[in-house]
Tab-separated table of C-alpha atoms in Angstrom:
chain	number	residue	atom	x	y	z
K	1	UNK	CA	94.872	102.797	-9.248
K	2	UNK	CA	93.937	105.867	-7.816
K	3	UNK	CA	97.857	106.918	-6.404
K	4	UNK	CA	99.370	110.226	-5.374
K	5	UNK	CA	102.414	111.231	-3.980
K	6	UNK	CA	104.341	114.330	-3.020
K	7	UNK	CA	106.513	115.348	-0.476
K	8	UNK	CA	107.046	112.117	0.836
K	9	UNK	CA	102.857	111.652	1.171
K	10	UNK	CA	101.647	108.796	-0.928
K	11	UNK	CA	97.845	108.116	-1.275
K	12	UNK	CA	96.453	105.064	-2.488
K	13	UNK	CA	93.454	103.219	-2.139
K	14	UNK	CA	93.727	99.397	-1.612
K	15	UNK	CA	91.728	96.498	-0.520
K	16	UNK	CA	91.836	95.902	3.320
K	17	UNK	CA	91.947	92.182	3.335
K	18	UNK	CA	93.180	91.352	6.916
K	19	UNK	CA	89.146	91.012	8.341
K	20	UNK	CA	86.307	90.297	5.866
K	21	UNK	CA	82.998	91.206	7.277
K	22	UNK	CA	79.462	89.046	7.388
K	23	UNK	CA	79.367	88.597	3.960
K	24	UNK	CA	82.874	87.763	3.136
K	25	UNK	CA	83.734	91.314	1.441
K	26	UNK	CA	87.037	93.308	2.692
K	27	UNK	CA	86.535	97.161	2.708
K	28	UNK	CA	88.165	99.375	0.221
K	29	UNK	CA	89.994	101.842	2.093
K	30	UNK	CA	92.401	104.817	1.286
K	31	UNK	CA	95.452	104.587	2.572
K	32	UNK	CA	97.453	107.687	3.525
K	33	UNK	CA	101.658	107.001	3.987
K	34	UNK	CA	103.636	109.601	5.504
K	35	UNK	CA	107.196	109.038	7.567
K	36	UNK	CA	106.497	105.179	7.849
K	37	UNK	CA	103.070	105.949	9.532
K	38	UNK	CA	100.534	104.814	7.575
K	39	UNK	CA	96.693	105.521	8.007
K	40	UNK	CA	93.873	103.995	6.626
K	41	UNK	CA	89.974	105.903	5.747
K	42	UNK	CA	87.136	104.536	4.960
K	43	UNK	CA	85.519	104.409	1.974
K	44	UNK	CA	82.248	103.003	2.458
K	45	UNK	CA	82.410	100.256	-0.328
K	46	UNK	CA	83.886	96.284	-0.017
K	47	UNK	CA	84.494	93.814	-2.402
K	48	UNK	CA	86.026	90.574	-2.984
K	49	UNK	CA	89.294	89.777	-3.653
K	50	UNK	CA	88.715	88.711	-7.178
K	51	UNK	CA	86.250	91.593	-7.935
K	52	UNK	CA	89.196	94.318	-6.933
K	53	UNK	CA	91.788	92.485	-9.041
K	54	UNK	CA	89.256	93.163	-12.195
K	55	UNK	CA	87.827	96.450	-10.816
K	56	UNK	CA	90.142	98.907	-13.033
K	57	UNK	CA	88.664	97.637	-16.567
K	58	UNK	CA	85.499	96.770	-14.709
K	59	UNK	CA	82.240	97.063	-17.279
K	60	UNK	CA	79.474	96.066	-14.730
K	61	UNK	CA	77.224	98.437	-13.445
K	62	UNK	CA	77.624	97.055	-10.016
K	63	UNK	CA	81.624	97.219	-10.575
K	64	UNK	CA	81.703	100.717	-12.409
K	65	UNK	CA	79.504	102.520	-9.487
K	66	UNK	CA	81.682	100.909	-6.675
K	67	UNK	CA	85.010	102.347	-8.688
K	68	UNK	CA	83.205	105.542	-9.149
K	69	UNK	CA	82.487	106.195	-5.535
K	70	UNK	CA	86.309	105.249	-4.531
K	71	UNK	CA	87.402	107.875	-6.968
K	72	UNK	CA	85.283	110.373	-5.051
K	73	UNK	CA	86.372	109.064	-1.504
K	74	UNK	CA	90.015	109.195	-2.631
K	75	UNK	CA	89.953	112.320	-4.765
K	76	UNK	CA	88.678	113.892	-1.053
K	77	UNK	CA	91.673	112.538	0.221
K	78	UNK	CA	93.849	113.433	-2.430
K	79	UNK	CA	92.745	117.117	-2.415
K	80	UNK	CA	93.195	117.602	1.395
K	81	UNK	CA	96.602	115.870	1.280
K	82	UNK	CA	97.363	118.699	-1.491
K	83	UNK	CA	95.926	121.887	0.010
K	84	UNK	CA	97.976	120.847	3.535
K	85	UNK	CA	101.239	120.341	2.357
K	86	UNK	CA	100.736	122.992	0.295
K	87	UNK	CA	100.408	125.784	2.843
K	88	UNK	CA	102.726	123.607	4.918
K	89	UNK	CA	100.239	121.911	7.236
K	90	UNK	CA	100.591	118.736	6.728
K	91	UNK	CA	99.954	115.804	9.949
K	92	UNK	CA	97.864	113.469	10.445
K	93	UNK	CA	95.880	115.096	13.162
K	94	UNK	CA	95.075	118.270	10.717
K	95	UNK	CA	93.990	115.459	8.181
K	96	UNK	CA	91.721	113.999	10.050
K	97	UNK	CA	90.391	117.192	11.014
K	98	UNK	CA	89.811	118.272	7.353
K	99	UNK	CA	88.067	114.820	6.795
K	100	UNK	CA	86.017	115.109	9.739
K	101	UNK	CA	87.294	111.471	10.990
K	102	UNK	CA	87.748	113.181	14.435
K	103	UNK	CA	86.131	116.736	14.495
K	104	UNK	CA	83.561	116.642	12.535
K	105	UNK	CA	82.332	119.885	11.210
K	106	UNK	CA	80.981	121.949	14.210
K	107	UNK	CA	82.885	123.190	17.148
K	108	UNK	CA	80.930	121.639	19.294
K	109	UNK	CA	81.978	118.487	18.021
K	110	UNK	CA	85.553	119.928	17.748
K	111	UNK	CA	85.025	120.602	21.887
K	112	UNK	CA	83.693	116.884	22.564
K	113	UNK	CA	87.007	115.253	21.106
K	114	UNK	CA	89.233	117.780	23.343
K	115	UNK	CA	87.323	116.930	26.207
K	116	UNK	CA	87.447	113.090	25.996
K	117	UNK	CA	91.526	113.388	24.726
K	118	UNK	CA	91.942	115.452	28.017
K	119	UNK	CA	90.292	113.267	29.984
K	120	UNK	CA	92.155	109.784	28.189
K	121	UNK	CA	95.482	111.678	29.098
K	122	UNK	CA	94.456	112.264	32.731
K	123	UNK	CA	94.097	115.849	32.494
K	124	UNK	CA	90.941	115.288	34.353
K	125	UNK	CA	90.316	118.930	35.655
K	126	UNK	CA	91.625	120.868	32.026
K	127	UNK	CA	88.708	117.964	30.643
K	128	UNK	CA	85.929	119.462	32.737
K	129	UNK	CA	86.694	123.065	32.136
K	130	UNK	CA	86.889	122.159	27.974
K	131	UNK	CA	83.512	120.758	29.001
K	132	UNK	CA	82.221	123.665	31.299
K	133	UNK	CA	83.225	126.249	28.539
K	134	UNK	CA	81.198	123.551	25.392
K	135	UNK	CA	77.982	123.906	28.075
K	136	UNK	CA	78.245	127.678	28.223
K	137	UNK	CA	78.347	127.694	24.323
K	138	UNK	CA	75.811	125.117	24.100
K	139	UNK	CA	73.660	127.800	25.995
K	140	UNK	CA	74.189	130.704	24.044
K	141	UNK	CA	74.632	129.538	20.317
K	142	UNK	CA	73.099	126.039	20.358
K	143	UNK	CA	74.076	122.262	19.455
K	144	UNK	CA	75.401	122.941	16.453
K	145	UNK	CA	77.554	125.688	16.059
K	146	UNK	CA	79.590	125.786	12.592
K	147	UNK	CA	82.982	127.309	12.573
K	148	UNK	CA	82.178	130.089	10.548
K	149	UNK	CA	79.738	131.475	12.612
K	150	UNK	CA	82.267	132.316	15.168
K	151	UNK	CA	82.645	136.096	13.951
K	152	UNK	CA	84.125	138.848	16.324
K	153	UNK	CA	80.443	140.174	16.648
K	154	UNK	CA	79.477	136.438	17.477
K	155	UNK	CA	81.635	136.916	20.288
K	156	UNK	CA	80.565	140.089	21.619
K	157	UNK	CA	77.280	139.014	21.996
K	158	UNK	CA	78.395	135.990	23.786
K	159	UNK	CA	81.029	137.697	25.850
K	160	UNK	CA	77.224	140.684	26.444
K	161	UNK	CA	75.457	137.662	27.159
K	162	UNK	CA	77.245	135.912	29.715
K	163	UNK	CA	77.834	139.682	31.605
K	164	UNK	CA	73.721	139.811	31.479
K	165	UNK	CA	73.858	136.532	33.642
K	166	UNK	CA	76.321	137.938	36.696
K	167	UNK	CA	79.063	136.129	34.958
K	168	UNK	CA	83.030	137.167	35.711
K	169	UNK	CA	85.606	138.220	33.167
K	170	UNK	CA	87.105	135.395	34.820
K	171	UNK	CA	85.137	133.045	33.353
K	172	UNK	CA	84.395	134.886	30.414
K	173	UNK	CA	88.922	135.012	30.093
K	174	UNK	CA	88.479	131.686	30.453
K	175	UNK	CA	85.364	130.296	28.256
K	176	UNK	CA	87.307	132.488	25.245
K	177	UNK	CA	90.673	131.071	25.484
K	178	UNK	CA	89.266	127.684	25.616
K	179	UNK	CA	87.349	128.287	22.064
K	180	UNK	CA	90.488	130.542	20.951
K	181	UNK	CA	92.589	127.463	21.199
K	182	UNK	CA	89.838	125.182	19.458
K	183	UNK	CA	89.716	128.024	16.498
K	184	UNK	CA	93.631	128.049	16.514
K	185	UNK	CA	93.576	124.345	16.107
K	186	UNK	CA	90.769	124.967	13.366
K	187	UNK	CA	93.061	127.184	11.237
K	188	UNK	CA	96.195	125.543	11.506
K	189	UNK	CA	94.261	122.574	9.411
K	190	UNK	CA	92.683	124.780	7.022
K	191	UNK	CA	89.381	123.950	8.328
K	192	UNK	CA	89.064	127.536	8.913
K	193	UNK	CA	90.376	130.427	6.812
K	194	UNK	CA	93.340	132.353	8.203
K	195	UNK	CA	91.591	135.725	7.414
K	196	UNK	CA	88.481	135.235	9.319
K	197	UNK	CA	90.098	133.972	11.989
K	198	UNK	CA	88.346	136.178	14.878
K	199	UNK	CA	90.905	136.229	17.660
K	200	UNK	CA	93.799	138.780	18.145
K	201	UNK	CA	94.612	142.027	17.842
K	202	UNK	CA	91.966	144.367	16.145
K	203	UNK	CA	89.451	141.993	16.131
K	204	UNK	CA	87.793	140.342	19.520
K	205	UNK	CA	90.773	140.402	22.242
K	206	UNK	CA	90.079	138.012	25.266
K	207	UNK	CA	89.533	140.425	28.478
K	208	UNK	CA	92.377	140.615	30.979
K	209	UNK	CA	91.247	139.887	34.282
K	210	UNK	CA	93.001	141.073	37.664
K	211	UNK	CA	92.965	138.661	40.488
K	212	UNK	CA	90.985	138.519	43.308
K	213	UNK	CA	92.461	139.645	45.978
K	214	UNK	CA	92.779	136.405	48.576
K	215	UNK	CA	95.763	136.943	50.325
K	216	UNK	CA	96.202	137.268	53.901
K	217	UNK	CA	98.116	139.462	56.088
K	218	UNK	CA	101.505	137.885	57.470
K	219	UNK	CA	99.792	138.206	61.366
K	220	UNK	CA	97.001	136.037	60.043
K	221	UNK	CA	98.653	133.648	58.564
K	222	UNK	CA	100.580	133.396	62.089
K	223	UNK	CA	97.290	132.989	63.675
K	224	UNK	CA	96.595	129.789	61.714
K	225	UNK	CA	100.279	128.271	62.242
K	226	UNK	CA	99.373	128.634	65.836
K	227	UNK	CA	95.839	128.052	66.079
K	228	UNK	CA	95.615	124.556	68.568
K	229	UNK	CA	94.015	122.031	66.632
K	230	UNK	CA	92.109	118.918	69.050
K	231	UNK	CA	90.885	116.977	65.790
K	232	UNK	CA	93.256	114.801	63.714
K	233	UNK	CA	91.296	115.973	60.693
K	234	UNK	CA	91.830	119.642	61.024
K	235	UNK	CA	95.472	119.219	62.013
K	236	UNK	CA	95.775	117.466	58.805
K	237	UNK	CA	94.007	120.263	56.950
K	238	UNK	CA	95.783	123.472	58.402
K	239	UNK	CA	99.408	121.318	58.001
K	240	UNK	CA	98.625	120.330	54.237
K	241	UNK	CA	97.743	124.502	53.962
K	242	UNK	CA	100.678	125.750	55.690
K	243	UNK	CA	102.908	123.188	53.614
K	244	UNK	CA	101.342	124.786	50.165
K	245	UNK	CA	101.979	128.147	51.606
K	246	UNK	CA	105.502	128.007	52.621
K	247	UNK	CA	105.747	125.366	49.427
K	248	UNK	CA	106.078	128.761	47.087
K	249	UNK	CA	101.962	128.555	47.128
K	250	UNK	CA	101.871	124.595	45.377
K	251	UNK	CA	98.501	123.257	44.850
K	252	UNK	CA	97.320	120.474	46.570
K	253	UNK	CA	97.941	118.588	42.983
K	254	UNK	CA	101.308	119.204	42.791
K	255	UNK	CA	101.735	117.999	46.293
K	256	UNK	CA	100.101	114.736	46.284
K	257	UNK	CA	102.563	113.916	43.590
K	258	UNK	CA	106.041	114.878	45.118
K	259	UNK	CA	108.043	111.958	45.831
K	260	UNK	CA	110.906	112.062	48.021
K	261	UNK	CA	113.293	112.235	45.086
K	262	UNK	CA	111.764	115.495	44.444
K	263	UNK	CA	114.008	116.610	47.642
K	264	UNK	CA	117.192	117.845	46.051
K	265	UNK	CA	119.651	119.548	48.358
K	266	UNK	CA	117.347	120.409	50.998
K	267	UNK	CA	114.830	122.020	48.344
K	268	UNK	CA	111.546	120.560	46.955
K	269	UNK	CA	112.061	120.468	43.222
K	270	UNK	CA	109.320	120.588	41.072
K	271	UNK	CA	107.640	121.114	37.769
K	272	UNK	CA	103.612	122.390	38.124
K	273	UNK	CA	101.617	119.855	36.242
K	274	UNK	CA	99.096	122.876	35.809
K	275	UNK	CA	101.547	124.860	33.229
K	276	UNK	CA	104.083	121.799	32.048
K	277	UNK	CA	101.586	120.683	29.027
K	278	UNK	CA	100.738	124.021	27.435
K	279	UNK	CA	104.333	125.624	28.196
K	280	UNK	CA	107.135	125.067	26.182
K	281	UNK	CA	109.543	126.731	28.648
K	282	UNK	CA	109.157	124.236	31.802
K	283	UNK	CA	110.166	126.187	34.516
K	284	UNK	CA	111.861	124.092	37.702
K	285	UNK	CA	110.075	125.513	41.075
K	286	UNK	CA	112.672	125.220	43.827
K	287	UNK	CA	111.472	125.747	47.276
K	288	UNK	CA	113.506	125.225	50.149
K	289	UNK	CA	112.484	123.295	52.595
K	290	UNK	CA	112.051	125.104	56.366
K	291	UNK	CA	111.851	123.304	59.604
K	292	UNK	CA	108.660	123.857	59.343
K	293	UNK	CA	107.999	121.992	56.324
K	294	UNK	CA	110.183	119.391	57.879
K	295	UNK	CA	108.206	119.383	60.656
K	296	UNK	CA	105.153	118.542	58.785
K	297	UNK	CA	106.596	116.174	56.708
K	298	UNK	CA	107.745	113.989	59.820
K	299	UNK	CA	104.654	114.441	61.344
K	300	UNK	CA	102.147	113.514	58.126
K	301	UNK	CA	105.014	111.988	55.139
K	302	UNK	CA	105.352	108.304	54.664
K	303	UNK	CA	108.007	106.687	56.738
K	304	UNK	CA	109.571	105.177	53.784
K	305	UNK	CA	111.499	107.648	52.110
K	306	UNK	CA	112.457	105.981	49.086
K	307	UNK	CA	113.686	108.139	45.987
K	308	UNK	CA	109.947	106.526	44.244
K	309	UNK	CA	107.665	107.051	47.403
K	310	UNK	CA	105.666	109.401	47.729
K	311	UNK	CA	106.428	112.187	49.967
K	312	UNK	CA	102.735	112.068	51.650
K	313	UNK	CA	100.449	109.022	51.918
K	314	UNK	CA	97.513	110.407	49.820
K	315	UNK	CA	98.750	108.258	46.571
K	316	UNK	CA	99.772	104.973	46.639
K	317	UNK	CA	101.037	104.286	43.102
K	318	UNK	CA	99.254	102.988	40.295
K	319	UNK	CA	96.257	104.433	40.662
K	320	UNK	CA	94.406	105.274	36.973
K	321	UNK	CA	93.950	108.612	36.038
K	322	UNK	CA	90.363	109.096	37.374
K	323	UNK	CA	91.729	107.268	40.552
K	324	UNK	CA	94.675	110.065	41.074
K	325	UNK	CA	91.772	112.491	40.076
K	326	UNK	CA	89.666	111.350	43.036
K	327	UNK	CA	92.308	110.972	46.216
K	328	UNK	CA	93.331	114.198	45.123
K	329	UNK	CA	90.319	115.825	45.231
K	330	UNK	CA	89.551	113.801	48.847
K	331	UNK	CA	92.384	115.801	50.067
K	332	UNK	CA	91.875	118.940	47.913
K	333	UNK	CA	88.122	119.182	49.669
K	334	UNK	CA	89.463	117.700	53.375
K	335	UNK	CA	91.737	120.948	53.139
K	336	UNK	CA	89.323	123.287	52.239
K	337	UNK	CA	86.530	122.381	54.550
K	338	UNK	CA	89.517	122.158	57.987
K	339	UNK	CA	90.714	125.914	56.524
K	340	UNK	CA	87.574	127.267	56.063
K	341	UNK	CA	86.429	126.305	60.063
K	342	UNK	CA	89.747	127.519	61.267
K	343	UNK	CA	89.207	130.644	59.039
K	344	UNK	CA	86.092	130.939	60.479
K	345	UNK	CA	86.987	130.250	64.431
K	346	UNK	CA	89.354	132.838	64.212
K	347	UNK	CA	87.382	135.748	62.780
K	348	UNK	CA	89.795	135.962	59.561
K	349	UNK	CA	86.783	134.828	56.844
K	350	UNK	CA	87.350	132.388	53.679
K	351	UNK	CA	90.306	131.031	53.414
K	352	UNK	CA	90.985	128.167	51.002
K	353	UNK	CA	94.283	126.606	48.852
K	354	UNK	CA	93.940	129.623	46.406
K	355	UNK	CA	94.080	132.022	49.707
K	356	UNK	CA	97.603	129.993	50.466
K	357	UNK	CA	98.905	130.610	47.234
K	358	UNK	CA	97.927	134.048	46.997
K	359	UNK	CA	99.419	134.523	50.600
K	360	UNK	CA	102.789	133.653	49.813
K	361	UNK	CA	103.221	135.725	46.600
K	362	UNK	CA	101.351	138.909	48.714
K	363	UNK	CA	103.653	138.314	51.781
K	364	UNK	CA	106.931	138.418	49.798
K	365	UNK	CA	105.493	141.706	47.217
K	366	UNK	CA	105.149	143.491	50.609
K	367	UNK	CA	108.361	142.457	51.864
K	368	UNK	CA	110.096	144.107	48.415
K	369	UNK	CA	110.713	140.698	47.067
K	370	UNK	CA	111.724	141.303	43.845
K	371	UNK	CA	109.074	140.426	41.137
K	372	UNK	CA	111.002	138.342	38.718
K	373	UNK	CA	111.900	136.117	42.103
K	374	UNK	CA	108.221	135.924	42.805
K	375	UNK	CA	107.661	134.709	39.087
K	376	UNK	CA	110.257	132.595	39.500
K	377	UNK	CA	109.071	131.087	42.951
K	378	UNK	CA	105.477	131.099	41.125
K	379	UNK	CA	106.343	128.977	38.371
K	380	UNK	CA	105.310	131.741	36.063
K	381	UNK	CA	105.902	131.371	32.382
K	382	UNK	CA	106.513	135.224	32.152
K	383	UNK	CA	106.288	138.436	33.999
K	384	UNK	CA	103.454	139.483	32.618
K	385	UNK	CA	101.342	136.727	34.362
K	386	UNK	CA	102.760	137.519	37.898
K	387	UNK	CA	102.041	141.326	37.084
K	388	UNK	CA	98.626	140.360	36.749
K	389	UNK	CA	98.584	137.867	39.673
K	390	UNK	CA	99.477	141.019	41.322
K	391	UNK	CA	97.454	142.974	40.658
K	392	UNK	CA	94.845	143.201	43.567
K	393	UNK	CA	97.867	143.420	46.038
K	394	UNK	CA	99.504	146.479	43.903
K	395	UNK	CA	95.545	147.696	44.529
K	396	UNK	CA	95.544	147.298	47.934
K	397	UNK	CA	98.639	149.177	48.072
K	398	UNK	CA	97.624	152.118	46.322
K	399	UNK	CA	94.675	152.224	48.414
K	400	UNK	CA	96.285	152.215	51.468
K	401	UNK	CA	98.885	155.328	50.203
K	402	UNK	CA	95.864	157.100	49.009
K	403	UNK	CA	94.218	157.489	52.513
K	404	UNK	CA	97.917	158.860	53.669
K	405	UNK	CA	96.524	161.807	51.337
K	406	UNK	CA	93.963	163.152	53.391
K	407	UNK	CA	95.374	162.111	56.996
K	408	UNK	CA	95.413	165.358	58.234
């Protein structure tokens, strides 16, 4: 009663009778079979064992409404299975995005599952800024926001509306490619329709931003190698900065997690946690390690240097997610704040991790460094992204040649 199958997707809807609830009834559910993975949906309705045995010639009223309503519930089923492997689409996820099971039928809803997925995976800091781009939206086009109303004029206005309030095309770049990806996710399950899909070329394209220009001169960063430090704290701080810059500009994330197997022929060997997820290419960052790192790491590194120890003490092993999330960002902010006095002591201005990162990609662009090294070194995906990375230097640059003009 009530089957389907085709391409090896079987539907069926069947009495669940491993739990019965407070009134001895098991729930009728649908259950959807696909590659030995079987999931099971709701349908609202329960009955007894003997009541489903006699429910396909059932005469009652009771009996007949109860088979009507699985009909519907599974005929929902059955006509989402269809449409997806039709046009190809076919997983569970998308299913349970067409049923609503997990997204319901807003995109703010949509949002609220990526964040809490994000955040159950320990991508703690990709779960806030899903959650920091939902707020903005929540701002602009309320607390219910249906995927059809995201138009390309929809997103003008927001993209208007957020410039009105001193906003950045950084965050703007941002907010958009966090809703493009919920809207991608959207179409590839049919929830939305291919053709009014708003993103992409001739419709509303995501503003390129150029990077803020936070790199510092090579004699600066000099300064700060040799700038006398009395407190533990802030020799801790400018070390941890001096190891990210001469690390091919790691973030403090990255470095919390190398382990001393990471150390590979006298290079630091490493995959960016930042780009590994979303990038199907994982790029290898090698970055050899100077006697300066060395230095650094004898000084501050665990004295155990087993291949599974970590190569400083800020993570013990272990730890939960939001636990790694947390020492991390104890060191992330103990940098910061050290930097930013040094920075400030010696005249040079804000400096933080981003400055170190930005430092190291500046310093070898000026030096002639080739740019598909600096990519490389980067733990870019593509040129294109360094080029833009770039950008502010190749500014500076330009600047600089452009006053040549009228030295007279």
């Amino acid at each position: 009663m009530f089957d389907f199958s085709d391409s090896g997707v079987t539907v069926t809807a069947m009495l669940d009778n491993r739990r019965a609830n407070k009134e001895g009834l098991f729930p009728i559910k649908v259950r959807v079979t696909y590659q030995r993975e079987r999931k099971y949906y709701s349908t609202g309705k329960a009955l007894s064992i003997e009541d489903w045995e006699r429910l396909a010639d059932a005469k009652s009223k009771r009996l007949s409404g109860i088979k009507n309503a699985v009909q519907i519930a599974s005929d929902k089923v059955k006509d989402e299975v269809k449409d997806l492997i039709k046009n190809d689409y076919f997983s569970f996820d998308n299913l349970n995005k067409r049923l609503g099971n997990s997204w319901g039928d807003t995109v703010n809803s949509a949002f609220k599952v990526r964040v809490a997925d994000l955040f159950n995976d320990g991508k703690i800091n990709t779960s806030r800024w899903y959650k920091d781009a939902l707020n903005s939206f929540v701002r602009f086009g309320g607390e219910n926001i249906k995927f059809n109303q995201i138009t390309v004029d929809w997103l003008k206005r927001y993209e208007q509306y957020l410039l009105n309030k001193s906003y950045s095309y950084t965050t703007i770049s941002m907010h958009a490619r966090a809703l493009q990806t919920i809207m991608n996710e959207a179409k590839n399950a049919g929830i939305t329709k291919v053709a009014r899909h708003p993103f992409g070329k001739g419709k509303y394209e995501i503003p390129e931003h150029s990077g803020r220009n936070m790199a510092l001169p090579l004699k600066d960063i000099g300064r700060i190698a040799n700038y006398d430090c009395v407190r533990p704290k802030a020799r801790l701080g400018k070390a941890i900065w001096l190891f990210s810059y001469l690390c091919n500009g790691a973030n403090i994330a990255d470095i919390c997690r190398f382990k001393f197997s990471n150390i590979q022929n006298n290079e630091i060997c490493f995959y960016r946690k930042k780009t590994t997820a979303k990038s199907k290419r994982k790029r290898l960052i090698r970055a050899l390690i100077t006697s300066e790192m060395a230095n650094i790491i004898a000084e501050f590194g665990n004295t155990n240097n087993g291949p599974d120890t970590y190569l400083f003490p800020f993570l013990k092993g272990g730890e939960t997610p939001v636990e790694e999330h947390k020492a991390i960002a104890k060191i992330l902010d103990l940098v910061n704040d050290q930097i930013e006095k040094i920075g400030k002591k010696l005249g040079i201005g804000h400096i933080s991790t981003y400055t170190a990162r930005h430092s190291f990609a500046s310093v070898l662009k000026r030096s002639g460094a080739n740019i598909a090294f600096i990519s490389e070194s980067l733990g870019h995906s593509d040129l294109k992204t360094t080029e833009n990375y770039l950008a502010s230097f190749e500014q500076e640059e330009r600047a600089k040649n452009a006053a040549l003009l009228t030295n007279f």
